Amino acid sequence: MNGSKRSSLFLTGFLLSIGGAILFSTKAIWVKLAFRNTGVDALTLLSLRMFLALPFYLVAAWLSGKKESAVPLQKKDWLWIITLGVLGYYLSSFFDFIGLQYISAGLERLILFLYPTFAVLLNTWIFKSNISKIQLIALAITYTGIGIAYYAELGTIQQNEQFYFGSFMVFLCAVTYSFYLVGTGKMVVKVGATRYTAYAMLSATAGVFTHFIVQQQWSNVNMSSQLWWYGAALAVIATVIPSFMMSSGMKKIGSNNASIVTSIGPVSTIIQAAIFLNEPILLEQILGTVLVIIGVVLIGWQNSRPLH
């Protein structure tokens, strides 16, 4: 592949990853609004999200199966897809939804974005991937920014038992999602981005529905029209569209680069939280935001340059 094609491919993956991260970052806003305005619990909201997303993934699975079935999936492939789907979009989402009941949207996104660090380390230790100098610099800049903003956020929150519990739940979300991210980087190349995403999400949906059926019943839920609208926004805007964008972007630029590029997510969430949830934006948050943007732009600029 010549330099021009490589540059174009990376730029496309870069933009897909950025766009997917921004759409994913709306999730915390929709969840907080749903909690605030409907009183719904975490499991019910997550189940509604997956229920409304299900038709999209069924269609995607059918279409991609016809298009990308030249390479049949082995039992090992199915096991990986199911495992990663359960980790990335069932357990990870469930932990995240629980955590959002107790902490702000801005803080949730900052804690969650520890996952690129975990993903890069997992790629290095498990798959023996090399961490380039530019990745190290970008990580250092990005996480310095996130750390500054996180420290500022802590100073504005009444720290109680539920606050720490919520923070821990989101931390678990970051850990489980990092495993999904690393596994996805390997599987999308073999399975195909659309087919992998559809099958992984269907696996996660099965896990969520099983959990809901065991723990709750639909008859106990007040399914207002407002709750349906929030569920639809979560399903389409914050789940279906960005999940395909992220998988496609990751296939083009690799999971290490994707995990760093998507650090734009906390910036997006903080801005949205200020607009829609009236969460404060502090001076330290602005400084942290600038550093995150520098880190993201640095990784995108360096890797999109043609090779000579």
PDB file of C-alpha atoms in Angstrom:
ATOM      1  CA  MET A   1       0.000   0.000   0.000  1.00  0.00           C
ATOM      2  CA  ASN A   2       1.475   3.345  -1.046  1.00  0.00           C
ATOM      3  CA  GLY A   3       1.765   6.345   1.245  1.00  0.00           C
ATOM      4  CA  SER A   4      -1.272   8.182  -0.145  1.00  0.00           C
ATOM      5  CA  LYS A   5      -3.591   5.203   0.271  1.00  0.00           C
ATOM      6  CA  ARG A   6      -2.234   4.522   3.757  1.00  0.00           C
ATOM      7  CA  SER A   7      -2.803   8.146   4.721  1.00  0.00           C
ATOM      8  CA  SER A   8      -6.374   8.097   3.379  1.00  0.00           C
ATOM      9  CA  LEU A   9      -7.129   4.811   5.142  1.00  0.00           C
ATOM     10  CA  PHE A  10      -5.842   6.067   8.468  1.00  0.00           C
ATOM     11  CA  LEU A  11      -7.693   9.373   8.146  1.00  0.00           C
ATOM     12  CA  THR A  12     -10.954   7.520   7.487  1.00  0.00           C
ATOM     13  CA  GLY A  13     -10.408   5.279  10.516  1.00  0.00           C
ATOM     14  CA  PHE A  14      -9.427   8.286  12.601  1.00  0.00           C
ATOM     15  CA  LEU A  15     -12.629  10.165  11.721  1.00  0.00           C
ATOM     16  CA  LEU A  16     -14.806   7.090  12.265  1.00  0.00           C
ATOM     17  CA  SER A  17     -13.254   6.527  15.700  1.00  0.00           C
ATOM     18  CA  ILE A  18     -13.664  10.186  16.688  1.00  0.00           C
ATOM     19  CA  GLY A  19     -17.281  10.268  15.514  1.00  0.00           C
ATOM     20  CA  GLY A  20     -18.078   6.998  17.248  1.00  0.00           C
ATOM     21  CA  ALA A  21     -16.528   8.222  20.478  1.00  0.00           C
ATOM     22  CA  ILE A  22     -18.573  11.432  20.437  1.00  0.00           C
ATOM     23  CA  LEU A  23     -21.822   9.559  19.819  1.00  0.00           C
ATOM     24  CA  PHE A  24     -20.929   7.025  22.506  1.00  0.00           C
ATOM     25  CA  SER A  25     -20.307   9.934  24.872  1.00  0.00           C
ATOM     26  CA  THR A  26     -23.968  10.943  24.623  1.00  0.00           C
ATOM     27  CA  LYS A  27     -24.865   7.744  26.480  1.00  0.00           C
ATOM     28  CA  ALA A  28     -24.183   9.213  29.920  1.00  0.00           C
ATOM     29  CA  ILE A  29     -26.374  12.217  29.123  1.00  0.00           C
ATOM     30  CA  TRP A  30     -29.333  10.111  28.011  1.00  0.00           C
ATOM     31  CA  VAL A  31     -28.945   7.807  31.020  1.00  0.00           C
ATOM     32  CA  LYS A  32     -28.790  10.671  33.521  1.00  0.00           C
ATOM     33  CA  LEU A  33     -31.817  12.340  31.925  1.00  0.00           C
ATOM     34  CA  ALA A  34     -33.758   9.075  32.029  1.00  0.00           C
ATOM     35  CA  PHE A  35     -32.894   8.519  35.696  1.00  0.00           C
ATOM     36  CA  ARG A  36     -33.834  12.099  36.539  1.00  0.00           C
ATOM     37  CA  ASN A  37     -37.101  12.318  34.592  1.00  0.00           C
ATOM     38  CA  THR A  38     -38.533   8.785  34.734  1.00  0.00           C
ATOM     39  CA  GLY A  39     -37.138   7.169  37.893  1.00  0.00           C
ATOM     40  CA  VAL A  40     -36.214   4.031  35.938  1.00  0.00           C
ATOM     41  CA  ASP A  41     -33.633   1.611  37.390  1.00  0.00           C
ATOM     42  CA  ALA A  42     -30.352   0.705  35.705  1.00  0.00           C
ATOM     43  CA  LEU A  43     -31.246  -2.833  34.587  1.00  0.00           C
ATOM     44  CA  THR A  44     -34.584  -1.819  33.075  1.00  0.00           C
ATOM     45  CA  LEU A  45     -33.047   1.062  31.150  1.00  0.00           C
ATOM     46  CA  LEU A  46     -30.231  -1.141  29.867  1.00  0.00           C
ATOM     47  CA  SER A  47     -32.738  -3.826  28.813  1.00  0.00           C
ATOM     48  CA  LEU A  48     -34.841  -1.252  26.959  1.00  0.00           C
ATOM     49  CA  ARG A  49     -31.745   0.055  25.209  1.00  0.00           C
ATOM     50  CA  MET A  50     -30.779  -3.408  23.992  1.00  0.00           C
ATOM     51  CA  PHE A  51     -34.368  -4.320  23.080  1.00  0.00           C
ATOM     52  CA  LEU A  52     -34.688  -1.308  20.779  1.00  0.00           C
ATOM     53  CA  ALA A  53     -31.222  -1.871  19.288  1.00  0.00           C
ATOM     54  CA  LEU A  54     -31.905  -5.561  18.624  1.00  0.00           C
ATOM     55  CA  PRO A  55     -33.651  -5.191  15.212  1.00  0.00           C
ATOM     56  CA  PHE A  56     -30.723  -3.209  13.816  1.00  0.00           C
ATOM     57  CA  TYR A  57     -28.227  -5.885  14.804  1.00  0.00           C
ATOM     58  CA  LEU A  58     -30.419  -8.708  13.512  1.00  0.00           C
ATOM     59  CA  VAL A  59     -30.568  -7.031  10.100  1.00  0.00           C
ATOM     60  CA  ALA A  60     -26.828  -6.290  10.187  1.00  0.00           C
ATOM     61  CA  ALA A  61     -26.061  -9.901  11.135  1.00  0.00           C
ATOM     62  CA  TRP A  62     -28.187 -11.208   8.258  1.00  0.00           C
ATOM     63  CA  LEU A  63     -26.756  -8.842   5.652  1.00  0.00           C
ATOM     64  CA  SER A  64     -23.141  -9.223   6.742  1.00  0.00           C
ATOM     65  CA  GLY A  65     -23.524 -12.991   7.001  1.00  0.00           C
ATOM     66  CA  LYS A  66     -24.484 -13.089   3.322  1.00  0.00           C
ATOM     67  CA  LYS A  67     -21.701 -10.698   2.329  1.00  0.00           C
ATOM     68  CA  GLU A  68     -18.838 -11.792   4.552  1.00  0.00           C
ATOM     69  CA  SER A  69     -19.503 -15.520   4.935  1.00  0.00           C
ATOM     70  CA  ALA A  70     -16.664 -16.528   2.603  1.00  0.00           C
ATOM     71  CA  VAL A  71     -14.699 -17.337   5.752  1.00  0.00           C
ATOM     72  CA  PRO A  72     -16.867 -19.607   7.945  1.00  0.00           C
ATOM     73  CA  LEU A  73     -16.657 -18.995  11.663  1.00  0.00           C
ATOM     74  CA  GLN A  74     -15.080 -21.728  13.758  1.00  0.00           C
ATOM     75  CA  LYS A  75     -16.225 -22.745  17.244  1.00  0.00           C
ATOM     76  CA  LYS A  76     -13.306 -20.803  18.713  1.00  0.00           C
ATOM     77  CA  ASP A  77     -14.411 -17.693  16.825  1.00  0.00           C
ATOM     78  CA  TRP A  78     -17.942 -17.988  18.173  1.00  0.00           C
ATOM     79  CA  LEU A  79     -16.618 -18.433  21.699  1.00  0.00           C
ATOM     80  CA  TRP A  80     -14.507 -15.274  21.396  1.00  0.00           C
ATOM     81  CA  ILE A  81     -17.353 -13.259  19.917  1.00  0.00           C
ATOM     82  CA  ILE A  82     -19.799 -14.304  22.638  1.00  0.00           C
ATOM     83  CA  THR A  83     -17.261 -13.716  25.415  1.00  0.00           C
ATOM     84  CA  LEU A  84     -16.264 -10.298  24.119  1.00  0.00           C
ATOM     85  CA  GLY A  85     -19.878  -9.293  23.550  1.00  0.00           C
ATOM     86  CA  VAL A  86     -20.806 -10.217  27.110  1.00  0.00           C
ATOM     87  CA  LEU A  87     -17.794  -8.360  28.509  1.00  0.00           C
ATOM     88  CA  GLY A  88     -18.060  -5.283  26.335  1.00  0.00           C
ATOM     89  CA  TYR A  89     -21.772  -4.566  26.075  1.00  0.00           C
ATOM     90  CA  TYR A  90     -23.446  -6.524  28.851  1.00  0.00           C
ATOM     91  CA  LEU A  91     -21.252  -6.454  31.956  1.00  0.00           C
ATOM     92  CA  SER A  92     -19.494  -3.242  30.976  1.00  0.00           C
ATOM     93  CA  SER A  93     -22.755  -1.421  30.257  1.00  0.00           C
ATOM     94  CA  PHE A  94     -24.434  -2.784  33.366  1.00  0.00           C
ATOM     95  CA  PHE A  95     -21.594  -1.583  35.610  1.00  0.00           C
ATOM     96  CA  ASP A  96     -21.684   1.791  33.858  1.00  0.00           C
ATOM     97  CA  PHE A  97     -25.444   2.268  34.254  1.00  0.00           C
ATOM     98  CA  ILE A  98     -25.232   1.428  37.954  1.00  0.00           C
ATOM     99  CA  GLY A  99     -22.368   3.875  38.443  1.00  0.00           C
ATOM    100  CA  LEU A 100     -24.249   6.675  36.686  1.00  0.00           C
ATOM    101  CA  GLN A 101     -26.898   6.533  39.394  1.00  0.00           C
ATOM    102  CA  TYR A 102     -24.366   7.860  41.911  1.00  0.00           C
ATOM    103  CA  ILE A 103     -21.812  10.044  40.077  1.00  0.00           C
ATOM    104  CA  SER A 104     -21.940  12.852  37.516  1.00  0.00           C
ATOM    105  CA  ALA A 105     -21.810  12.266  33.765  1.00  0.00           C
ATOM    106  CA  GLY A 106     -18.509  14.153  33.515  1.00  0.00           C
ATOM    107  CA  LEU A 107     -16.831  12.088  36.222  1.00  0.00           C
ATOM    108  CA  GLU A 108     -18.222   8.859  34.762  1.00  0.00           C
ATOM    109  CA  ARG A 109     -16.617   9.560  31.425  1.00  0.00           C
ATOM    110  CA  LEU A 110     -13.274  10.460  33.001  1.00  0.00           C
ATOM    111  CA  ILE A 111     -13.114   7.245  35.020  1.00  0.00           C
ATOM    112  CA  LEU A 112     -14.288   5.217  32.040  1.00  0.00           C
ATOM    113  CA  PHE A 113     -11.482   6.569  29.910  1.00  0.00           C
ATOM    114  CA  LEU A 114      -8.907   4.726  31.901  1.00  0.00           C
ATOM    115  CA  TYR A 115      -9.666   1.895  29.481  1.00  0.00           C
ATOM    116  CA  PRO A 116      -7.230   2.994  26.729  1.00  0.00           C
ATOM    117  CA  THR A 117      -4.392   2.511  29.209  1.00  0.00           C
ATOM    118  CA  PHE A 118      -5.622  -0.976  30.046  1.00  0.00           C
ATOM    119  CA  ALA A 119      -6.100  -1.785  26.353  1.00  0.00           C
ATOM    120  CA  VAL A 120      -2.597  -0.704  25.361  1.00  0.00           C
ATOM    121  CA  LEU A 121      -1.087  -2.680  28.244  1.00  0.00           C
ATOM    122  CA  LEU A 122      -3.124  -5.763  27.377  1.00  0.00           C
ATOM    123  CA  ASN A 123      -2.031  -5.535  23.744  1.00  0.00           C
ATOM    124  CA  THR A 124       1.573  -5.259  24.899  1.00  0.00           C
ATOM    125  CA  TRP A 125       1.531  -8.068  27.459  1.00  0.00           C
ATOM    126  CA  ILE A 126      -0.825 -10.556  25.831  1.00  0.00           C
ATOM    127  CA  PHE A 127      -0.283 -10.022  22.106  1.00  0.00           C
ATOM    128  CA  LYS A 128       3.275  -8.651  22.345  1.00  0.00           C
ATOM    129  CA  SER A 129       2.360  -5.500  20.405  1.00  0.00           C
ATOM    130  CA  ASN A 130       4.866  -2.693  20.392  1.00  0.00           C
ATOM    131  CA  ILE A 131       3.995   0.677  21.900  1.00  0.00           C
ATOM    132  CA  SER A 132       5.374   3.369  19.628  1.00  0.00           C
ATOM    133  CA  LYS A 133       6.990   6.532  20.955  1.00  0.00           C
ATOM    134  CA  ILE A 134       4.106   8.623  19.617  1.00  0.00           C
ATOM    135  CA  GLN A 135       1.589   6.419  21.437  1.00  0.00           C
ATOM    136  CA  LEU A 136       3.480   6.867  24.693  1.00  0.00           C
ATOM    137  CA  ILE A 137       3.596  10.640  24.259  1.00  0.00           C
ATOM    138  CA  ALA A 138      -0.078  10.799  23.309  1.00  0.00           C
ATOM    139  CA  LEU A 139      -1.039   8.633  26.288  1.00  0.00           C
ATOM    140  CA  ALA A 140       1.000  10.782  28.653  1.00  0.00           C
ATOM    141  CA  ILE A 141      -0.533  14.033  27.399  1.00  0.00           C
ATOM    142  CA  THR A 142      -4.063  12.658  27.271  1.00  0.00           C
ATOM    143  CA  TYR A 143      -4.020  11.129  30.736  1.00  0.00           C
ATOM    144  CA  THR A 144      -2.389  14.137  32.287  1.00  0.00           C
ATOM    145  CA  GLY A 145      -5.352  16.099  31.015  1.00  0.00           C
ATOM    146  CA  ILE A 146      -7.856  13.541  32.253  1.00  0.00           C
ATOM    147  CA  GLY A 147      -6.127  13.412  35.650  1.00  0.00           C
ATOM    148  CA  ILE A 148      -6.301  17.190  36.089  1.00  0.00           C
ATOM    149  CA  ALA A 149      -9.981  17.286  35.182  1.00  0.00           C
ATOM    150  CA  TYR A 150     -10.718  14.288  37.412  1.00  0.00           C
ATOM    151  CA  TYR A 151      -9.015  15.936  40.404  1.00  0.00           C
ATOM    152  CA  ALA A 152     -11.077  19.091  39.886  1.00  0.00           C
ATOM    153  CA  GLU A 153     -14.291  17.068  39.688  1.00  0.00           C
ATOM    154  CA  LEU A 154     -13.561  15.358  43.013  1.00  0.00           C
ATOM    155  CA  GLY A 155     -13.387  18.706  44.765  1.00  0.00           C
ATOM    156  CA  THR A 156     -16.975  19.573  43.805  1.00  0.00           C
ATOM    157  CA  ILE A 157     -18.661  16.330  44.849  1.00  0.00           C
ATOM    158  CA  GLN A 158     -19.922  15.310  48.265  1.00  0.00           C
ATOM    159  CA  GLN A 159     -17.903  12.185  48.866  1.00  0.00           C
ATOM    160  CA  ASN A 160     -20.003   9.453  50.444  1.00  0.00           C
ATOM    161  CA  GLU A 161     -20.300   5.705  50.293  1.00  0.00           C
ATOM    162  CA  GLN A 162     -22.511   5.770  47.214  1.00  0.00           C
ATOM    163  CA  PHE A 163     -20.088   8.086  45.437  1.00  0.00           C
ATOM    164  CA  TYR A 164     -17.220   5.625  45.902  1.00  0.00           C
ATOM    165  CA  PHE A 165     -19.463   2.692  44.958  1.00  0.00           C
ATOM    166  CA  GLY A 166     -20.526   4.459  41.776  1.00  0.00           C
ATOM    167  CA  SER A 167     -16.917   5.283  40.932  1.00  0.00           C
ATOM    168  CA  PHE A 168     -15.918   1.638  41.474  1.00  0.00           C
ATOM    169  CA  MET A 169     -18.721   0.410  39.200  1.00  0.00           C
ATOM    170  CA  VAL A 170     -17.540   2.682  36.391  1.00  0.00           C
ATOM    171  CA  PHE A 171     -13.958   1.516  37.023  1.00  0.00           C
ATOM    172  CA  LEU A 172     -15.139  -2.086  36.515  1.00  0.00           C
ATOM    173  CA  CYS A 173     -16.822  -0.906  33.336  1.00  0.00           C
ATOM    174  CA  ALA A 174     -13.475   0.432  32.107  1.00  0.00           C
ATOM    175  CA  VAL A 175     -11.692  -2.836  32.928  1.00  0.00           C
ATOM    176  CA  THR A 176     -14.232  -5.064  31.158  1.00  0.00           C
ATOM    177  CA  TYR A 177     -14.454  -2.730  28.180  1.00  0.00           C
ATOM    178  CA  SER A 178     -10.680  -2.762  27.733  1.00  0.00           C
ATOM    179  CA  PHE A 179     -10.794  -6.550  27.286  1.00  0.00           C
ATOM    180  CA  TYR A 180     -13.529  -6.082  24.692  1.00  0.00           C
ATOM    181  CA  LEU A 181     -11.500  -3.418  22.896  1.00  0.00           C
ATOM    182  CA  VAL A 182      -8.366  -5.551  22.692  1.00  0.00           C
ATOM    183  CA  GLY A 183     -10.273  -8.634  21.547  1.00  0.00           C
ATOM    184  CA  THR A 184     -12.198  -6.600  19.004  1.00  0.00           C
ATOM    185  CA  GLY A 185      -8.973  -5.334  17.468  1.00  0.00           C
ATOM    186  CA  LYS A 186      -8.046  -8.930  16.673  1.00  0.00           C
ATOM    187  CA  MET A 187     -11.479 -10.276  15.715  1.00  0.00           C
ATOM    188  CA  VAL A 188     -12.663  -7.582  13.300  1.00  0.00           C
ATOM    189  CA  VAL A 189      -9.767  -8.379  10.976  1.00  0.00           C
ATOM    190  CA  LYS A 190     -10.750 -12.042  10.845  1.00  0.00           C
ATOM    191  CA  VAL A 191     -14.542 -11.859  11.074  1.00  0.00           C
ATOM    192  CA  GLY A 192     -15.329  -8.520   9.425  1.00  0.00           C
ATOM    193  CA  ALA A 193     -16.313  -5.338  11.249  1.00  0.00           C
ATOM    194  CA  THR A 194     -20.058  -5.413  10.572  1.00  0.00           C
ATOM    195  CA  ARG A 195     -20.539  -9.115  11.200  1.00  0.00           C
ATOM    196  CA  TYR A 196     -18.423  -9.051  14.354  1.00  0.00           C
ATOM    197  CA  THR A 197     -20.223  -6.026  15.804  1.00  0.00           C
ATOM    198  CA  ALA A 198     -23.649  -7.493  15.078  1.00  0.00           C
ATOM    199  CA  TYR A 199     -22.848 -10.889  16.600  1.00  0.00           C
ATOM    200  CA  ALA A 200     -21.131  -9.394  19.653  1.00  0.00           C
ATOM    201  CA  MET A 201     -24.086  -7.108  20.318  1.00  0.00           C
ATOM    202  CA  LEU A 202     -26.555  -9.977  19.905  1.00  0.00           C
ATOM    203  CA  SER A 203     -24.551 -11.958  22.472  1.00  0.00           C
ATOM    204  CA  ALA A 204     -24.650  -9.018  24.871  1.00  0.00           C
ATOM    205  CA  THR A 205     -28.378  -8.588  24.295  1.00  0.00           C
ATOM    206  CA  ALA A 206     -28.974 -12.216  25.219  1.00  0.00           C
ATOM    207  CA  GLY A 207     -27.047 -11.661  28.462  1.00  0.00           C
ATOM    208  CA  VAL A 208     -28.990  -8.507  29.330  1.00  0.00           C
ATOM    209  CA  PHE A 209     -32.375 -10.119  28.620  1.00  0.00           C
ATOM    210  CA  THR A 210     -31.484 -13.176  30.706  1.00  0.00           C
ATOM    211  CA  HIS A 211     -30.490 -10.941  33.618  1.00  0.00           C
ATOM    212  CA  PHE A 212     -33.699  -8.925  33.320  1.00  0.00           C
ATOM    213  CA  ILE A 213     -35.953 -11.987  33.139  1.00  0.00           C
ATOM    214  CA  VAL A 214     -34.313 -13.527  36.193  1.00  0.00           C
ATOM    215  CA  GLN A 215     -34.395 -10.351  38.270  1.00  0.00           C
ATOM    216  CA  GLN A 216     -37.471  -8.421  37.071  1.00  0.00           C
ATOM    217  CA  GLN A 217     -40.717  -8.502  35.116  1.00  0.00           C
ATOM    218  CA  TRP A 218     -42.024  -6.046  32.535  1.00  0.00           C
ATOM    219  CA  SER A 219     -45.272  -5.744  34.500  1.00  0.00           C
ATOM    220  CA  ASN A 220     -43.356  -4.049  37.311  1.00  0.00           C
ATOM    221  CA  VAL A 221     -42.004  -1.318  35.029  1.00  0.00           C
ATOM    222  CA  ASN A 222     -43.768   1.972  34.297  1.00  0.00           C
ATOM    223  CA  MET A 223     -43.177   2.143  30.540  1.00  0.00           C
ATOM    224  CA  SER A 224     -44.037   5.781  29.856  1.00  0.00           C
ATOM    225  CA  SER A 225     -43.697   7.335  26.410  1.00  0.00           C
ATOM    226  CA  GLN A 226     -40.860   9.481  27.764  1.00  0.00           C
ATOM    227  CA  LEU A 227     -38.944   6.373  28.826  1.00  0.00           C
ATOM    228  CA  TRP A 228     -39.397   4.882  25.351  1.00  0.00           C
ATOM    229  CA  TRP A 229     -37.919   8.024  23.788  1.00  0.00           C
ATOM    230  CA  TYR A 230     -34.889   7.876  26.067  1.00  0.00           C
ATOM    231  CA  GLY A 231     -34.498   4.187  25.274  1.00  0.00           C
ATOM    232  CA  ALA A 232     -34.658   4.909  21.544  1.00  0.00           C
ATOM    233  CA  ALA A 233     -32.008   7.616  21.822  1.00  0.00           C
ATOM    234  CA  LEU A 234     -29.756   5.272  23.780  1.00  0.00           C
ATOM    235  CA  ALA A 235     -30.304   2.468  21.276  1.00  0.00           C
ATOM    236  CA  VAL A 236     -29.754   4.358  18.031  1.00  0.00           C
ATOM    237  CA  ILE A 237     -27.657   7.450  18.776  1.00  0.00           C
ATOM    238  CA  ALA A 238     -25.505   6.089  21.604  1.00  0.00           C
ATOM    239  CA  THR A 239     -25.299   2.389  20.684  1.00  0.00           C
ATOM    240  CA  VAL A 240     -26.050   1.191  17.145  1.00  0.00           C
ATOM    241  CA  ILE A 241     -24.438   3.926  15.052  1.00  0.00           C
ATOM    242  CA  PRO A 242     -21.267   4.410  17.154  1.00  0.00           C
ATOM    243  CA  SER A 243     -20.687   0.670  17.627  1.00  0.00           C
ATOM    244  CA  PHE A 244     -20.401   0.160  13.868  1.00  0.00           C
ATOM    245  CA  MET A 245     -18.322   3.322  13.491  1.00  0.00           C
ATOM    246  CA  MET A 246     -15.892   2.220  16.194  1.00  0.00           C
ATOM    247  CA  SER A 247     -15.452  -1.312  14.848  1.00  0.00           C
ATOM    248  CA  SER A 248     -14.861  -0.021  11.333  1.00  0.00           C
ATOM    249  CA  GLY A 249     -12.441   2.642  12.543  1.00  0.00           C
ATOM    250  CA  MET A 250     -10.552   0.141  14.676  1.00  0.00           C
ATOM    251  CA  LYS A 251     -10.140  -2.180  11.707  1.00  0.00           C
ATOM    252  CA  LYS A 252      -8.428   0.625   9.787  1.00  0.00           C
ATOM    253  CA  ILE A 253      -6.141   2.085  12.465  1.00  0.00           C
ATOM    254  CA  GLY A 254      -5.729  -0.693  15.068  1.00  0.00           C
ATOM    255  CA  SER A 255      -7.011  -0.971  18.639  1.00  0.00           C
ATOM    256  CA  ASN A 256      -4.074   0.888  20.225  1.00  0.00           C
ATOM    257  CA  ASN A 257      -4.581   3.968  18.066  1.00  0.00           C
ATOM    258  CA  ALA A 258      -8.367   3.769  18.354  1.00  0.00           C
ATOM    259  CA  SER A 259      -8.184   3.608  22.141  1.00  0.00           C
ATOM    260  CA  ILE A 260      -6.068   6.778  22.219  1.00  0.00           C
ATOM    261  CA  VAL A 261      -8.046   8.665  19.579  1.00  0.00           C
ATOM    262  CA  THR A 262     -11.354   8.049  21.358  1.00  0.00           C
ATOM    263  CA  SER A 263     -10.065   9.871  24.423  1.00  0.00           C
ATOM    264  CA  ILE A 264     -11.994  12.793  22.952  1.00  0.00           C
ATOM    265  CA  GLY A 265     -15.006  11.202  24.679  1.00  0.00           C
ATOM    266  CA  PRO A 266     -14.572  12.861  28.090  1.00  0.00           C
ATOM    267  CA  VAL A 267     -14.324  16.270  26.434  1.00  0.00           C
ATOM    268  CA  SER A 268     -17.579  15.699  24.605  1.00  0.00           C
ATOM    269  CA  THR A 269     -19.369  14.427  27.707  1.00  0.00           C
ATOM    270  CA  ILE A 270     -18.229  17.322  29.913  1.00  0.00           C
ATOM    271  CA  ILE A 271     -19.506  19.857  27.387  1.00  0.00           C
ATOM    272  CA  GLN A 272     -22.808  18.040  26.930  1.00  0.00           C
ATOM    273  CA  ALA A 273     -23.235  17.611  30.696  1.00  0.00           C
ATOM    274  CA  ALA A 274     -22.840  21.357  31.167  1.00  0.00           C
ATOM    275  CA  ILE A 275     -25.442  22.077  28.492  1.00  0.00           C
ATOM    276  CA  PHE A 276     -28.067  19.439  29.244  1.00  0.00           C
ATOM    277  CA  LEU A 277     -27.481  18.532  32.910  1.00  0.00           C
ATOM    278  CA  ASN A 278     -26.200  21.876  34.256  1.00  0.00           C
ATOM    279  CA  GLU A 279     -23.005  20.266  35.534  1.00  0.00           C
ATOM    280  CA  PRO A 280     -20.278  22.886  36.150  1.00  0.00           C
ATOM    281  CA  ILE A 281     -17.234  23.300  33.926  1.00  0.00           C
ATOM    282  CA  LEU A 282     -14.201  24.202  36.021  1.00  0.00           C
ATOM    283  CA  LEU A 283     -10.944  25.879  35.030  1.00  0.00           C
ATOM    284  CA  GLU A 284      -9.079  22.626  35.654  1.00  0.00           C
ATOM    285  CA  GLN A 285     -11.547  20.840  33.391  1.00  0.00           C
ATOM    286  CA  ILE A 286     -10.768  23.308  30.615  1.00  0.00           C
ATOM    287  CA  LEU A 287      -7.027  22.717  31.053  1.00  0.00           C
ATOM    288  CA  GLY A 288      -7.564  18.962  31.064  1.00  0.00           C
ATOM    289  CA  THR A 289      -9.749  19.245  27.972  1.00  0.00           C
ATOM    290  CA  VAL A 290      -7.036  21.134  26.082  1.00  0.00           C
ATOM    291  CA  LEU A 291      -4.455  18.468  26.926  1.00  0.00           C
ATOM    292  CA  VAL A 292      -6.806  15.675  25.827  1.00  0.00           C
ATOM    293  CA  ILE A 293      -7.403  17.408  22.500  1.00  0.00           C
ATOM    294  CA  ILE A 294      -3.636  17.884  22.009  1.00  0.00           C
ATOM    295  CA  GLY A 295      -3.076  14.177  22.629  1.00  0.00           C
ATOM    296  CA  VAL A 296      -5.818  13.166  20.201  1.00  0.00           C
ATOM    297  CA  VAL A 297      -4.670  15.560  17.468  1.00  0.00           C
ATOM    298  CA  LEU A 298      -1.055  14.447  17.936  1.00  0.00           C
ATOM    299  CA  ILE A 299      -1.807  10.777  17.360  1.00  0.00           C
ATOM    300  CA  GLY A 300      -4.015  11.581  14.377  1.00  0.00           C
ATOM    301  CA  TRP A 301      -1.515  13.946  12.747  1.00  0.00           C
ATOM    302  CA  GLN A 302       1.497  11.672  13.222  1.00  0.00           C
ATOM    303  CA  ASN A 303      -0.129   8.521  11.873  1.00  0.00           C
ATOM    304  CA  SER A 304      -1.971  10.137   8.980  1.00  0.00           C
ATOM    305  CA  ARG A 305       1.258  11.396   7.385  1.00  0.00           C
ATOM    306  CA  PRO A 306       2.381   9.402   4.310  1.00  0.00           C
ATOM    307  CA  LEU A 307       5.426   7.190   4.696  1.00  0.00           C
ATOM    308  CA  HIS A 308       8.423   8.284   2.628  1.00  0.00           C
TER     309      HIS A 308
END
